[in-house]
């Protein structure tokens, strides 16, 4: 067995090609060649089997035709633990080189601005201003996002999915009002819908893992 630890780091293209020829020759002679590398494209180009590690443990084994169809995003997801649930979506995003603070601040800013616009629309609709007028709307917002495919663990969701979830929740709310269901029972029903959506999401994540 031959082990190459970062064999092509800091060398020119000609030297890299020579090292690759040596590896291929060893492989053809029936020798096992282990390459430890942080270069994703290199691993994907020369390997018959790829082990992805995260914090000292193996998170993925990729081999055969899977390597040909592999993307760097998938490898990064395994290497940061995002694909296995060993890190949070926020931590995996940070480890991928994305400015988490910037986008989190932007998200809260846009959310606050939209909440302000929604309050103005609600005041115009009710022709009055009350401090509790929007009470429990956050429950509908959570239900809309979860039904639309967003994960409460983070890292998954879409605008169109959330929009469809909001339409579904609107239809459900309207139907409950037409049936004269009490507001307390409506909260229970919406909470039950959120619970079912979360359980489905957890089941899908487990199957994917």
Short mmCIF file of N, CA and C in Angstrom, two decimals, residues 110-182:
data_model
loop_
_atom_site.label_atom_id
_atom_site.label_comp_id
_atom_site.label_asym_id
_atom_site.label_seq_id
_atom_site.Cartn_x
_atom_site.Cartn_y
_atom_site.Cartn_z
N UNK A 110 -35.15 42.35 5.97
CA UNK A 110 -36.26 42.19 5.02
C UNK A 110 -37.52 41.72 5.75
N UNK A 111 -37.35 40.80 6.70
CA UNK A 111 -38.50 40.30 7.47
C UNK A 111 -39.16 41.43 8.25
N UNK A 112 -38.35 42.28 8.88
CA UNK A 112 -38.90 43.40 9.63
C UNK A 112 -39.63 44.40 8.74
N UNK A 113 -39.03 44.66 7.56
CA UNK A 113 -39.66 45.59 6.63
C UNK A 113 -41.00 45.06 6.13
N UNK A 114 -41.05 43.78 5.80
CA UNK A 114 -42.30 43.18 5.33
C UNK A 114 -43.35 43.13 6.44
N UNK A 115 -42.90 42.90 7.69
CA UNK A 115 -43.84 42.92 8.81
C UNK A 115 -44.44 44.32 8.98
N UNK A 116 -43.62 45.35 8.78
CA UNK A 116 -44.13 46.72 8.86
C UNK A 116 -45.15 47.01 7.77
N UNK A 117 -44.88 46.57 6.55
CA UNK A 117 -45.83 46.76 5.44
C UNK A 117 -47.13 46.01 5.72
N UNK A 118 -46.99 44.77 6.25
CA UNK A 118 -48.19 43.98 6.55
C UNK A 118 -49.03 44.65 7.62
N UNK A 119 -48.40 45.28 8.61
CA UNK A 119 -49.16 45.96 9.66
C UNK A 119 -49.94 47.14 9.11
N UNK A 120 -49.34 47.86 8.17
CA UNK A 120 -50.04 48.99 7.55
C UNK A 120 -51.25 48.50 6.77
N UNK A 121 -51.10 47.40 6.04
CA UNK A 121 -52.21 46.83 5.28
C UNK A 121 -53.31 46.36 6.22
N UNK A 122 -52.91 45.74 7.34
CA UNK A 122 -53.91 45.24 8.30
C UNK A 122 -54.68 46.39 8.94
N UNK A 123 -53.99 47.47 9.28
CA UNK A 123 -54.66 48.63 9.86
C UNK A 123 -55.66 49.22 8.86
N UNK A 124 -55.26 49.28 7.60
CA UNK A 124 -56.17 49.80 6.57
C UNK A 124 -57.39 48.89 6.40
N UNK A 125 -57.19 47.60 6.54
CA UNK A 125 -58.29 46.65 6.39
C UNK A 125 -59.26 46.74 7.56
N UNK A 126 -58.75 46.83 8.79
CA UNK A 126 -59.60 46.86 9.98
C UNK A 126 -60.10 48.26 10.32
N UNK A 127 -59.45 49.27 9.68
CA UNK A 127 -59.80 50.67 9.95
C UNK A 127 -59.59 51.03 11.43
N UNK A 128 -58.65 50.33 12.05
CA UNK A 128 -58.31 50.59 13.45
C UNK A 128 -56.94 49.99 13.73
N UNK A 129 -56.31 50.45 14.79
CA UNK A 129 -55.00 49.94 15.18
C UNK A 129 -55.08 49.35 16.58
N UNK A 130 -54.70 48.08 16.70
CA UNK A 130 -54.71 47.39 17.98
C UNK A 130 -53.38 46.68 18.18
N UNK A 131 -52.89 46.69 19.39
CA UNK A 131 -51.58 46.09 19.67
C UNK A 131 -51.58 44.58 19.50
N UNK A 132 -52.75 43.95 19.58
CA UNK A 132 -52.82 42.48 19.48
C UNK A 132 -53.48 42.04 18.17
N UNK A 133 -53.54 42.96 17.20
CA UNK A 133 -54.24 42.64 15.95
C UNK A 133 -53.56 41.50 15.19
N UNK A 134 -52.24 41.41 15.28
CA UNK A 134 -51.53 40.36 14.56
C UNK A 134 -51.13 39.18 15.41
N UNK A 135 -51.79 39.03 16.56
CA UNK A 135 -51.44 37.94 17.46
C UNK A 135 -51.70 36.59 16.80
N UNK A 136 -50.78 35.67 17.00
CA UNK A 136 -50.85 34.29 16.48
C UNK A 136 -50.60 34.21 14.97
N UNK A 137 -50.30 35.33 14.32
CA UNK A 137 -49.96 35.26 12.90
C UNK A 137 -48.64 34.53 12.69
N UNK A 138 -47.77 34.56 13.71
CA UNK A 138 -46.49 33.86 13.57
C UNK A 138 -46.70 32.35 13.43
N UNK A 139 -47.79 31.85 14.01
CA UNK A 139 -48.09 30.42 13.88
C UNK A 139 -48.42 30.08 12.43
N UNK A 140 -49.19 30.95 11.79
CA UNK A 140 -49.50 30.76 10.37
C UNK A 140 -48.24 30.86 9.52
N UNK A 141 -47.34 31.77 9.88
CA UNK A 141 -46.10 31.93 9.12
C UNK A 141 -45.24 30.67 9.21
N UNK A 142 -45.12 30.12 10.42
CA UNK A 142 -44.34 28.89 10.59
C UNK A 142 -44.98 27.74 9.82
N UNK A 143 -46.32 27.62 9.94
CA UNK A 143 -47.02 26.55 9.24
C UNK A 143 -46.86 26.67 7.73
N UNK A 144 -46.92 27.89 7.21
CA UNK A 144 -46.77 28.11 5.76
C UNK A 144 -45.40 27.67 5.29
N UNK A 145 -44.37 28.05 6.04
CA UNK A 145 -43.01 27.69 5.65
C UNK A 145 -42.78 26.19 5.71
N UNK A 146 -43.26 25.56 6.78
CA UNK A 146 -43.04 24.12 6.95
C UNK A 146 -43.82 23.32 5.91
N UNK A 147 -45.08 23.70 5.69
CA UNK A 147 -45.87 23.01 4.67
C UNK A 147 -45.26 23.20 3.29
N UNK A 148 -44.64 24.37 3.07
CA UNK A 148 -44.00 24.64 1.79
C UNK A 148 -42.67 23.94 1.58
N UNK A 149 -42.25 23.14 2.55
CA UNK A 149 -41.03 22.35 2.37
C UNK A 149 -39.83 22.84 3.14
N UNK A 150 -39.94 23.94 3.88
CA UNK A 150 -38.81 24.43 4.67
C UNK A 150 -38.59 23.51 5.87
N UNK A 151 -37.32 23.33 6.24
CA UNK A 151 -36.98 22.50 7.38
C UNK A 151 -36.74 23.39 8.59
N UNK A 152 -37.28 23.01 9.75
CA UNK A 152 -37.05 23.78 10.96
C UNK A 152 -35.60 23.66 11.43
N UNK A 153 -34.87 22.68 10.89
CA UNK A 153 -33.45 22.54 11.21
C UNK A 153 -32.59 23.44 10.33
N UNK A 154 -33.20 24.06 9.31
CA UNK A 154 -32.46 24.96 8.43
C UNK A 154 -31.88 24.23 7.23
N UNK A 155 -31.42 25.03 6.27
CA UNK A 155 -30.73 24.48 5.10
C UNK A 155 -31.62 24.03 3.97
N UNK A 156 -32.93 24.20 4.09
CA UNK A 156 -33.82 23.75 3.03
C UNK A 156 -35.07 24.61 3.02
N UNK A 157 -35.54 24.96 1.82
CA UNK A 157 -36.74 25.76 1.68
C UNK A 157 -36.69 26.60 0.42
N UNK A 158 -37.85 27.08 0.01
CA UNK A 158 -37.91 27.90 -1.20
C UNK A 158 -39.03 28.92 -1.06
N UNK A 159 -38.91 30.01 -1.83
CA UNK A 159 -39.93 31.06 -1.80
C UNK A 159 -41.25 30.54 -2.35
N UNK A 160 -41.19 29.83 -3.48
CA UNK A 160 -42.43 29.34 -4.09
C UNK A 160 -43.11 28.31 -3.20
N UNK A 161 -42.32 27.46 -2.54
CA UNK A 161 -42.90 26.49 -1.63
C UNK A 161 -43.61 27.17 -0.46
N UNK A 162 -42.97 28.22 0.08
CA UNK A 162 -43.58 28.96 1.19
C UNK A 162 -44.86 29.66 0.73
N UNK A 163 -44.85 30.20 -0.51
CA UNK A 163 -46.05 30.84 -1.05
C UNK A 163 -47.19 29.84 -1.16
N UNK A 164 -46.90 28.65 -1.66
CA UNK A 164 -47.93 27.62 -1.75
C UNK A 164 -48.43 27.23 -0.37
N UNK A 165 -47.50 27.15 0.60
CA UNK A 165 -47.90 26.84 1.97
C UNK A 165 -48.81 27.90 2.54
N UNK A 166 -48.52 29.18 2.24
CA UNK A 166 -49.36 30.28 2.72
C UNK A 166 -50.76 30.19 2.11
N UNK A 167 -50.84 29.84 0.84
CA UNK A 167 -52.15 29.69 0.19
C UNK A 167 -52.95 28.55 0.83
N UNK A 168 -52.25 27.45 1.14
CA UNK A 168 -52.93 26.31 1.77
C UNK A 168 -53.44 26.69 3.15
N UNK A 169 -52.61 27.38 3.93
CA UNK A 169 -53.03 27.79 5.27
C UNK A 169 -54.20 28.78 5.18
N UNK A 170 -54.17 29.67 4.18
CA UNK A 170 -55.27 30.62 3.99
C UNK A 170 -56.57 29.90 3.71
N UNK A 171 -56.52 28.88 2.86
CA UNK A 171 -57.72 28.11 2.54
C UNK A 171 -58.23 27.39 3.78
N UNK A 172 -57.30 26.81 4.56
CA UNK A 172 -57.70 26.10 5.78
C UNK A 172 -58.33 27.05 6.78
N UNK A 173 -57.71 28.20 6.97
CA UNK A 173 -58.25 29.21 7.89
C UNK A 173 -59.65 29.66 7.46
N UNK A 174 -59.79 29.92 6.17
CA UNK A 174 -61.08 30.37 5.66
C UNK A 174 -62.16 29.29 5.85
N UNK A 175 -61.79 28.06 5.59
CA UNK A 175 -62.74 26.97 5.79
C UNK A 175 -63.15 26.81 7.24
N UNK A 176 -62.19 26.95 8.15
CA UNK A 176 -62.50 26.84 9.58
C UNK A 176 -63.41 27.97 10.03
N UNK A 177 -63.18 29.16 9.49
CA UNK A 177 -64.05 30.30 9.84
C UNK A 177 -65.46 30.09 9.32
N UNK A 178 -65.58 29.55 8.10
CA UNK A 178 -66.92 29.30 7.54
C UNK A 178 -67.66 28.23 8.33
N UNK A 179 -66.90 27.31 8.94
CA UNK A 179 -67.51 26.26 9.76
C UNK A 179 -67.74 26.71 11.20
N UNK A 180 -67.43 27.99 11.48
CA UNK A 180 -67.60 28.56 12.82
C UNK A 180 -66.80 27.81 13.89
N UNK A 181 -65.61 27.37 13.50
CA UNK A 181 -64.72 26.72 14.46
C UNK A 181 -64.10 27.79 15.35
N UNK A 182 -64.05 27.55 16.65
CA UNK A 182 -63.52 28.54 17.59
C UNK A 182 -62.04 28.82 17.31
#
